């Protein structure tokens, strides 16, 4: 325990600026912005809505992911520098102790900054006779804490998988939005090629912490906590497995390069076809050229980034081919309706009502119920 406390005191010397930045960001949001919002409205109803919105966790919560990334990357920055790594490794602390000490310290910075500024915000609201928001503030804190935890460990994982801060930032952004981009691409392709689909507003995400923050009005805290725990385990394993000579490399683990390359080619080909299809959807030759060019460019760029040598642009070329083929199979399955979405016809006894939509005049939309009654919307 004394060794852990000694490590905490040693680490806190380098944590001053992230702590100050975190406090300032939440002070600007919970205190300054809240005060401006209250004073700019004279009606008590709107004032209460503003307080509940900003302290109850329903506001535009961009601060937690930003703070999580800053705290994680500034805490583990030493892993990307051989000199810094040698210095820290010479200290009488284990890797395990350093990981948990940094994590504990970063969570303490976030919690203290959030709670103190929220208390200030509640006092300001009370000064304007706006009371009764303590419960909402507690809920907002729990939601923000789960959101912070998810993005913090995701940022730590990004640092552990890369060898310098630039690639760590890129990895953090990509890990945060990859699943969303992939699913939006697939839905976009379905809307473009399938005649009987108008879109899908119920996309479910599993690897995006912000999804659990907004899902069901913020009531998916348990699912968000589970995701944060998964990221924490993965980041800790990557931290333990990471070797000291990995500092400065683009990707720390060799086996991960081909995985990243495949996923990049796969997604970029789908995105290119989605955008290009809007321009010329029926020209098969332009679609083939677009697919091949996109796959080649992305695959070559990824290899140059990995090896930092222009000569390596065609290295592991088979991964590019595999990624392109998998993307083409997805495209073909949607374009030619392999899973029978357009051709599916329900059984008569399963039909409860039918709807007719007119793209020319939406006022003529008609609905026919099972008993034959007809209703219209105007």
GROMACS .gro file of C-alpha atoms in nm:
model
  378
    1UNK     CA    1   0.000   0.000   0.000
    2UNK     CA    2   0.282   0.240   0.084
    3UNK     CA    3   0.442   0.161  -0.252
    4UNK     CA    4   0.115   0.243  -0.428
    5UNK     CA    5   0.082   0.575  -0.240
    6UNK     CA    6   0.441   0.661  -0.325
    7UNK     CA    7   0.371   0.592  -0.691
    8UNK     CA    8   0.060   0.813  -0.680
    9UNK     CA    9   0.262   1.103  -0.540
   10UNK     CA   10   0.527   1.051  -0.807
   11UNK     CA   11   0.273   1.045  -1.090
   12UNK     CA   12   0.074   1.346  -0.977
   13UNK     CA   13   0.362   1.578  -1.069
   14UNK     CA   14   0.289   1.515  -1.437
   15UNK     CA   15  -0.091   1.519  -1.405
   16UNK     CA   16  -0.140   1.886  -1.318
   17UNK     CA   17  -0.223   2.018  -1.664
   18UNK     CA   18  -0.472   1.740  -1.753
   19UNK     CA   19  -0.641   1.792  -1.415
   20UNK     CA   20  -0.666   2.169  -1.466
   21UNK     CA   21  -0.794   2.125  -1.822
   22UNK     CA   22  -1.060   1.877  -1.710
   23UNK     CA   23  -1.178   2.109  -1.433
   24UNK     CA   24  -1.187   2.412  -1.664
   25UNK     CA   25  -1.390   2.228  -1.930
   26UNK     CA   26  -1.652   2.116  -1.680
   27UNK     CA   27  -1.652   2.456  -1.508
   28UNK     CA   28  -1.729   2.620  -1.842
   29UNK     CA   29  -2.013   2.375  -1.900
   30UNK     CA   30  -2.170   2.327  -1.555
   31UNK     CA   31  -2.115   2.681  -1.426
   32UNK     CA   32  -2.050   2.939  -1.698
   33UNK     CA   33  -2.280   2.796  -1.967
   34UNK     CA   34  -2.549   2.715  -1.710
   35UNK     CA   35  -2.541   3.072  -1.576
   36UNK     CA   36  -2.567   3.216  -1.926
   37UNK     CA   37  -2.857   2.984  -2.007
   38UNK     CA   38  -3.048   3.078  -1.692
   39UNK     CA   39  -2.995   3.453  -1.721
   40UNK     CA   40  -3.085   3.459  -2.091
   41UNK     CA   41  -3.436   3.328  -2.017
   42UNK     CA   42  -3.693   3.502  -1.798
   43UNK     CA   43  -3.960   3.230  -1.791
   44UNK     CA   44  -3.929   2.989  -1.499
   45UNK     CA   45  -4.032   2.690  -1.713
   46UNK     CA   46  -3.745   2.734  -1.959
   47UNK     CA   47  -3.499   2.800  -1.678
   48UNK     CA   48  -3.589   2.471  -1.514
   49UNK     CA   49  -3.561   2.291  -1.846
   50UNK     CA   50  -3.211   2.434  -1.897
   51UNK     CA   51  -3.096   2.325  -1.550
   52UNK     CA   52  -3.239   1.976  -1.591
   53UNK     CA   53  -3.090   1.948  -1.941
   54UNK     CA   54  -2.737   2.054  -1.844
   55UNK     CA   55  -2.707   1.888  -1.503
   56UNK     CA   56  -2.924   1.583  -1.570
   57UNK     CA   57  -2.701   1.432  -1.837
   58UNK     CA   58  -2.915   1.511  -2.140
   59UNK     CA   59  -2.690   1.790  -2.266
   60UNK     CA   60  -2.445   1.770  -2.554
   61UNK     CA   61  -2.198   1.554  -2.360
   62UNK     CA   62  -1.886   1.583  -2.574
   63UNK     CA   63  -1.663   1.664  -2.276
   64UNK     CA   64  -1.639   1.314  -2.126
   65UNK     CA   65  -1.498   1.144  -2.440
   66UNK     CA   66  -1.257   1.435  -2.495
   67UNK     CA   67  -1.138   1.433  -2.134
   68UNK     CA   68  -1.110   1.053  -2.138
   69UNK     CA   69  -0.881   1.064  -2.443
   70UNK     CA   70  -0.665   1.343  -2.297
   71UNK     CA   71  -0.623   1.175  -1.959
   72UNK     CA   72  -0.550   0.832  -2.107
   73UNK     CA   73  -0.300   0.948  -2.368
   74UNK     CA   74  -0.121   1.196  -2.142
   75UNK     CA   75  -0.094   0.929  -1.872
   76UNK     CA   76   0.057   0.657  -2.091
   77UNK     CA   77   0.257   0.884  -2.322
   78UNK     CA   78   0.584   0.746  -2.185
   79UNK     CA   79   0.526   0.416  -2.366
   80UNK     CA   80   0.596   0.588  -2.700
   81UNK     CA   81   0.938   0.723  -2.599
   82UNK     CA   82   1.237   0.496  -2.543
   83UNK     CA   83   1.403   0.745  -2.309
   84UNK     CA   84   1.090   0.801  -2.103
   85UNK     CA   85   1.024   0.429  -2.095
   86UNK     CA   86   1.375   0.353  -1.968
   87UNK     CA   87   1.334   0.614  -1.696
   88UNK     CA   88   0.998   0.488  -1.574
   89UNK     CA   89   1.106   0.125  -1.595
   90UNK     CA   90   1.406   0.202  -1.372
   91UNK     CA   91   1.172   0.302  -1.088
   92UNK     CA   92   1.083   0.040  -0.823
   93UNK     CA   93   0.727  -0.013  -0.944
   94UNK     CA   94   0.573  -0.295  -1.144
   95UNK     CA   95   0.382  -0.248  -1.469
   96UNK     CA   96   0.067  -0.358  -1.291
   97UNK     CA   97   0.111  -0.095  -1.020
   98UNK     CA   98   0.169   0.180  -1.273
   99UNK     CA   99  -0.138   0.084  -1.478
  100UNK     CA  100  -0.375   0.085  -1.183
  101UNK     CA  101  -0.219   0.395  -1.027
  102UNK     CA  102  -0.267   0.594  -1.348
  103UNK     CA  103  -0.622   0.462  -1.389
  104UNK     CA  104  -0.714   0.547  -1.031
  105UNK     CA  105  -0.567   0.895  -1.066
  106UNK     CA  106  -0.741   0.969  -1.395
  107UNK     CA  107  -1.078   0.857  -1.263
  108UNK     CA  108  -1.024   1.071  -0.952
  109UNK     CA  109  -0.950   1.375  -1.172
  110UNK     CA  110  -1.267   1.321  -1.371
  111UNK     CA  111  -1.493   1.252  -1.071
  112UNK     CA  112  -1.368   1.547  -0.864
  113UNK     CA  113  -1.389   1.788  -1.157
  114UNK     CA  114  -1.740   1.674  -1.245
  115UNK     CA  115  -1.880   1.665  -0.892
  116UNK     CA  116  -1.733   1.999  -0.779
  117UNK     CA  117  -1.857   2.186  -1.085
  118UNK     CA  118  -2.201   2.025  -1.062
  119UNK     CA  119  -2.226   2.138  -0.699
  120UNK     CA  120  -2.142   2.491  -0.812
  121UNK     CA  121  -2.408   2.458  -1.080
  122UNK     CA  122  -2.670   2.344  -0.826
  123UNK     CA  123  -2.582   2.638  -0.599
  124UNK     CA  124  -2.621   2.881  -0.888
  125UNK     CA  125  -2.956   2.727  -0.980
  126UNK     CA  126  -3.063   2.751  -0.616
  127UNK     CA  127  -2.970   3.120  -0.620
  128UNK     CA  128  -3.231   3.169  -0.893
  129UNK     CA  129  -3.487   2.971  -0.688
  130UNK     CA  130  -3.448   2.668  -0.912
  131UNK     CA  131  -3.442   2.374  -0.670
  132UNK     CA  132  -3.508   2.002  -0.679
  133UNK     CA  133  -3.240   1.896  -0.927
  134UNK     CA  134  -3.016   1.688  -0.699
  135UNK     CA  135  -3.162   1.356  -0.820
  136UNK     CA  136  -3.127   1.460  -1.184
  137UNK     CA  137  -2.766   1.563  -1.118
  138UNK     CA  138  -2.690   1.224  -0.961
  139UNK     CA  139  -2.832   1.046  -1.265
  140UNK     CA  140  -2.635   1.274  -1.494
  141UNK     CA  141  -2.317   1.194  -1.303
  142UNK     CA  142  -2.367   0.818  -1.332
  143UNK     CA  143  -2.432   0.846  -1.706
  144UNK     CA  144  -2.125   1.066  -1.754
  145UNK     CA  145  -1.911   0.829  -1.545
  146UNK     CA  146  -2.008   0.527  -1.756
  147UNK     CA  147  -1.949   0.728  -2.073
  148UNK     CA  148  -1.609   0.842  -1.946
  149UNK     CA  149  -1.509   0.488  -1.845
  150UNK     CA  150  -1.598   0.349  -2.187
  151UNK     CA  151  -1.398   0.608  -2.380
  152UNK     CA  152  -1.112   0.612  -2.129
  153UNK     CA  153  -1.036   0.242  -2.166
  154UNK     CA  154  -1.096   0.265  -2.541
  155UNK     CA  155  -0.832   0.541  -2.553
  156UNK     CA  156  -0.594   0.334  -2.338
  157UNK     CA  157  -0.644   0.041  -2.576
  158UNK     CA  158  -0.564   0.271  -2.872
  159UNK     CA  159  -0.240   0.376  -2.700
  160UNK     CA  160  -0.144   0.016  -2.629
  161UNK     CA  161  -0.198  -0.092  -2.989
  162UNK     CA  162   0.008   0.188  -3.144
  163UNK     CA  163   0.362   0.318  -3.100
  164UNK     CA  164   0.321   0.695  -3.117
  165UNK     CA  165   0.064   0.953  -3.011
  166UNK     CA  166  -0.040   1.046  -3.366
  167UNK     CA  167  -0.143   0.694  -3.457
  168UNK     CA  168  -0.298   0.652  -3.112
  169UNK     CA  169  -0.532   0.946  -3.180
  170UNK     CA  170  -0.623   0.801  -3.521
  171UNK     CA  171  -0.683   0.458  -3.366
  172UNK     CA  172  -0.904   0.609  -3.094
  173UNK     CA  173  -1.121   0.790  -3.350
  174UNK     CA  174  -1.149   0.484  -3.575
  175UNK     CA  175  -1.233   0.249  -3.287
  176UNK     CA  176  -1.499   0.496  -3.174
  177UNK     CA  177  -1.684   0.518  -3.505
  178UNK     CA  178  -1.595   0.208  -3.710
  179UNK     CA  179  -1.905   0.004  -3.626
  180UNK     CA  180  -2.130   0.305  -3.682
  181UNK     CA  181  -1.978   0.377  -4.024
  182UNK     CA  182  -2.001   0.012  -4.127
  183UNK     CA  183  -2.366  -0.025  -4.034
  184UNK     CA  184  -2.459   0.311  -4.186
  185UNK     CA  185  -2.290   0.201  -4.511
  186UNK     CA  186  -2.483  -0.124  -4.522
  187UNK     CA  187  -2.813   0.050  -4.449
  188UNK     CA  188  -2.733   0.313  -4.712
  189UNK     CA  189  -2.666   0.042  -4.971
  190UNK     CA  190  -2.992  -0.133  -4.881
  191UNK     CA  191  -3.186   0.190  -4.927
  192UNK     CA  192  -3.012   0.251  -5.260
  193UNK     CA  193  -3.068  -0.093  -5.413
  194UNK     CA  194  -3.370  -0.250  -5.243
  195UNK     CA  195  -3.708  -0.122  -5.363
  196UNK     CA  196  -3.913  -0.211  -5.056
  197UNK     CA  197  -3.696  -0.057  -4.786
  198UNK     CA  198  -3.707   0.307  -4.680
  199UNK     CA  199  -3.436   0.300  -4.415
  200UNK     CA  200  -3.361   0.169  -4.069
  201UNK     CA  201  -3.388   0.399  -3.771
  202UNK     CA  202  -3.324   0.122  -3.518
  203UNK     CA  203  -2.955   0.052  -3.577
  204UNK     CA  204  -2.806  -0.118  -3.272
  205UNK     CA  205  -2.440  -0.061  -3.184
  206UNK     CA  206  -2.229  -0.270  -2.948
  207UNK     CA  207  -1.882  -0.113  -2.944
  208UNK     CA  208  -1.973   0.259  -2.921
  209UNK     CA  209  -1.992   0.392  -2.562
  210UNK     CA  210  -2.194   0.696  -2.666
  211UNK     CA  211  -2.467   0.465  -2.796
  212UNK     CA  212  -2.535   0.341  -2.443
  213UNK     CA  213  -2.528   0.700  -2.317
  214UNK     CA  214  -2.823   0.801  -2.536
  215UNK     CA  215  -3.001   0.465  -2.571
  216UNK     CA  216  -3.337   0.446  -2.394
  217UNK     CA  217  -3.289   0.795  -2.256
  218UNK     CA  218  -2.967   0.695  -2.082
  219UNK     CA  219  -3.118   0.392  -1.909
  220UNK     CA  220  -2.866   0.142  -2.053
  221UNK     CA  221  -2.604   0.207  -1.785
  222UNK     CA  222  -2.548  -0.162  -1.716
  223UNK     CA  223  -2.474  -0.237  -2.083
  224UNK     CA  224  -2.244   0.064  -2.099
  225UNK     CA  225  -2.063  -0.053  -1.786
  226UNK     CA  226  -2.016  -0.402  -1.932
  227UNK     CA  227  -1.865  -0.250  -2.247
  228UNK     CA  228  -1.629  -0.038  -2.036
  229UNK     CA  229  -1.521  -0.349  -1.843
  230UNK     CA  230  -1.452  -0.533  -2.171
  231UNK     CA  231  -1.237  -0.243  -2.293
  232UNK     CA  232  -1.056  -0.231  -1.958
  233UNK     CA  233  -0.965  -0.602  -1.975
  234UNK     CA  234  -0.847  -0.571  -2.337
  235UNK     CA  235  -0.641  -0.259  -2.262
  236UNK     CA  236  -0.479  -0.422  -1.958
  237UNK     CA  237  -0.391  -0.738  -2.153
  238UNK     CA  238  -0.244  -0.527  -2.434
  239UNK     CA  239  -0.048  -0.325  -2.175
  240UNK     CA  240   0.100  -0.638  -2.017
  241UNK     CA  241   0.180  -0.800  -2.354
  242UNK     CA  242   0.332  -0.483  -2.502
  243UNK     CA  243   0.712  -0.500  -2.527
  244UNK     CA  244   0.943  -0.211  -2.448
  245UNK     CA  245   1.092  -0.209  -2.800
  246UNK     CA  246   0.747  -0.129  -2.944
  247UNK     CA  247   0.796   0.243  -2.876
  248UNK     CA  248   0.781   0.443  -3.199
  249UNK     CA  249   0.620   0.171  -3.411
  250UNK     CA  250   0.302   0.232  -3.605
  251UNK     CA  251   0.132  -0.085  -3.479
  252UNK     CA  252   0.268  -0.267  -3.175
  253UNK     CA  253   0.151  -0.622  -3.252
  254UNK     CA  254   0.246  -0.767  -3.591
  255UNK     CA  255  -0.060  -0.991  -3.617
  256UNK     CA  256  -0.281  -0.684  -3.585
  257UNK     CA  257  -0.152  -0.522  -3.905
  258UNK     CA  258  -0.332  -0.758  -4.140
  259UNK     CA  259  -0.654  -0.729  -3.937
  260UNK     CA  260  -0.644  -0.349  -3.955
  261UNK     CA  261  -0.564  -0.359  -4.325
  262UNK     CA  262  -0.853  -0.598  -4.401
  263UNK     CA  263  -1.104  -0.393  -4.201
  264UNK     CA  264  -0.986  -0.069  -4.365
  265UNK     CA  265  -1.010  -0.203  -4.720
  266UNK     CA  266  -1.347  -0.364  -4.648
  267UNK     CA  267  -1.504  -0.046  -4.509
  268UNK     CA  268  -1.351   0.192  -4.763
  269UNK     CA  269  -1.474  -0.014  -5.059
  270UNK     CA  270  -1.827  -0.013  -4.915
  271UNK     CA  271  -1.811   0.362  -4.856
  272UNK     CA  272  -1.677   0.426  -5.204
  273UNK     CA  273  -1.953   0.220  -5.364
  274UNK     CA  274  -2.217   0.394  -5.152
  275UNK     CA  275  -2.098   0.739  -5.262
  276UNK     CA  276  -2.015   0.635  -5.619
  277UNK     CA  277  -2.343   0.448  -5.657
  278UNK     CA  278  -2.537   0.769  -5.604
  279UNK     CA  279  -2.360   0.914  -5.908
  280UNK     CA  280  -2.383   0.621  -6.150
  281UNK     CA  281  -2.558   0.321  -6.001
  282UNK     CA  282  -2.624   0.122  -6.318
  283UNK     CA  283  -2.278   0.129  -6.478
  284UNK     CA  284  -2.111  -0.199  -6.381
  285UNK     CA  285  -1.778  -0.100  -6.535
  286UNK     CA  286  -1.744   0.216  -6.327
  287UNK     CA  287  -1.839   0.015  -6.016
  288UNK     CA  288  -1.564  -0.240  -6.085
  289UNK     CA  289  -1.304   0.031  -6.148
  290UNK     CA  290  -1.407   0.218  -5.832
  291UNK     CA  291  -1.386  -0.100  -5.624
  292UNK     CA  292  -1.041  -0.201  -5.752
  293UNK     CA  293  -0.891   0.148  -5.728
  294UNK     CA  294  -1.024   0.204  -5.376
  295UNK     CA  295  -0.895  -0.131  -5.253
  296UNK     CA  296  -0.551  -0.078  -5.409
  297UNK     CA  297  -0.509   0.277  -5.277
  298UNK     CA  298  -0.622   0.191  -4.923
  299UNK     CA  299  -0.415  -0.130  -4.910
  300UNK     CA  300  -0.100   0.041  -5.036
  301UNK     CA  301  -0.137   0.340  -4.804
  302UNK     CA  302  -0.187   0.112  -4.504
  303UNK     CA  303   0.130  -0.084  -4.582
  304UNK     CA  304   0.333   0.236  -4.627
  305UNK     CA  305   0.207   0.357  -4.288
  306UNK     CA  306   0.286   0.024  -4.124
  307UNK     CA  307   0.638  -0.018  -4.264
  308UNK     CA  308   0.719   0.354  -4.319
  309UNK     CA  309   0.877   0.257  -4.650
  310UNK     CA  310   0.739   0.330  -4.996
  311UNK     CA  311   0.875  -0.001  -5.123
  312UNK     CA  312   0.633  -0.188  -4.896
  313UNK     CA  313   0.317  -0.067  -5.074
  314UNK     CA  314   0.237  -0.411  -5.222
  315UNK     CA  315   0.336  -0.610  -4.914
  316UNK     CA  316   0.069  -0.857  -4.794
  317UNK     CA  317  -0.125  -0.785  -5.111
  318UNK     CA  318  -0.346  -1.089  -5.055
  319UNK     CA  319  -0.507  -0.910  -4.757
  320UNK     CA  320  -0.615  -0.631  -4.992
  321UNK     CA  321  -0.769  -0.888  -5.227
  322UNK     CA  322  -0.951  -1.066  -4.945
  323UNK     CA  323  -1.091  -0.738  -4.809
  324UNK     CA  324  -1.205  -0.634  -5.156
  325UNK     CA  325  -1.371  -0.970  -5.226
  326UNK     CA  326  -1.559  -0.965  -4.894
  327UNK     CA  327  -1.684  -0.612  -4.965
  328UNK     CA  328  -1.793  -0.714  -5.317
  329UNK     CA  329  -1.988  -1.009  -5.174
  330UNK     CA  330  -2.174  -0.772  -4.940
  331UNK     CA  331  -2.243  -0.537  -5.230
  332UNK     CA  332  -2.366  -0.819  -5.452
  333UNK     CA  333  -2.590  -0.961  -5.178
  334UNK     CA  334  -2.762  -0.622  -5.147
  335UNK     CA  335  -2.772  -0.530  -5.517
  336UNK     CA  336  -2.910  -0.867  -5.628
  337UNK     CA  337  -3.115  -0.925  -5.311
  338UNK     CA  338  -2.962  -1.262  -5.225
  339UNK     CA  339  -3.149  -1.275  -4.896
  340UNK     CA  340  -3.488  -1.215  -5.065
  341UNK     CA  341  -3.594  -0.893  -4.895
  342UNK     CA  342  -3.775  -0.749  -5.199
  343UNK     CA  343  -3.929  -1.081  -5.303
  344UNK     CA  344  -4.062  -1.178  -4.958
  345UNK     CA  345  -4.442  -1.196  -4.938
  346UNK     CA  346  -4.613  -1.252  -4.601
  347UNK     CA  347  -4.888  -1.507  -4.551
  348UNK     CA  348  -5.241  -1.373  -4.582
  349UNK     CA  349  -5.331  -1.457  -4.222
  350UNK     CA  350  -5.026  -1.264  -4.099
  351UNK     CA  351  -5.128  -0.936  -4.261
  352UNK     CA  352  -5.302  -0.696  -4.020
  353UNK     CA  353  -5.299  -0.387  -4.244
  354UNK     CA  354  -5.143  -0.257  -4.565
  355UNK     CA  355  -5.013   0.092  -4.649
  356UNK     CA  356  -4.986   0.266  -4.984
  357UNK     CA  357  -4.740   0.552  -5.014
  358UNK     CA  358  -4.718   0.798  -5.301
  359UNK     CA  359  -4.385   0.968  -5.359
  360UNK     CA  360  -4.566   1.236  -5.565
  361UNK     CA  361  -4.842   1.337  -5.325
  362UNK     CA  362  -4.794   1.221  -4.966
  363UNK     CA  363  -5.144   1.351  -4.877
  364UNK     CA  364  -5.291   1.050  -5.061
  365UNK     CA  365  -5.133   0.789  -4.832
  366UNK     CA  366  -5.392   0.519  -4.763
  367UNK     CA  367  -5.411   0.238  -4.508
  368UNK     CA  368  -5.624  -0.076  -4.548
  369UNK     CA  369  -5.691  -0.273  -4.232
  370UNK     CA  370  -5.759  -0.646  -4.212
  371UNK     CA  371  -6.137  -0.604  -4.210
  372UNK     CA  372  -6.125  -0.397  -4.530
  373UNK     CA  373  -6.171  -0.051  -4.382
  374UNK     CA  374  -5.985   0.227  -4.563
  375UNK     CA  375  -5.840   0.534  -4.391
  376UNK     CA  376  -5.644   0.825  -4.537
  377UNK     CA  377  -5.399   1.079  -4.404
  378UNK     CA  378  -5.419   1.438  -4.526
   0.00000   0.00000   0.00000
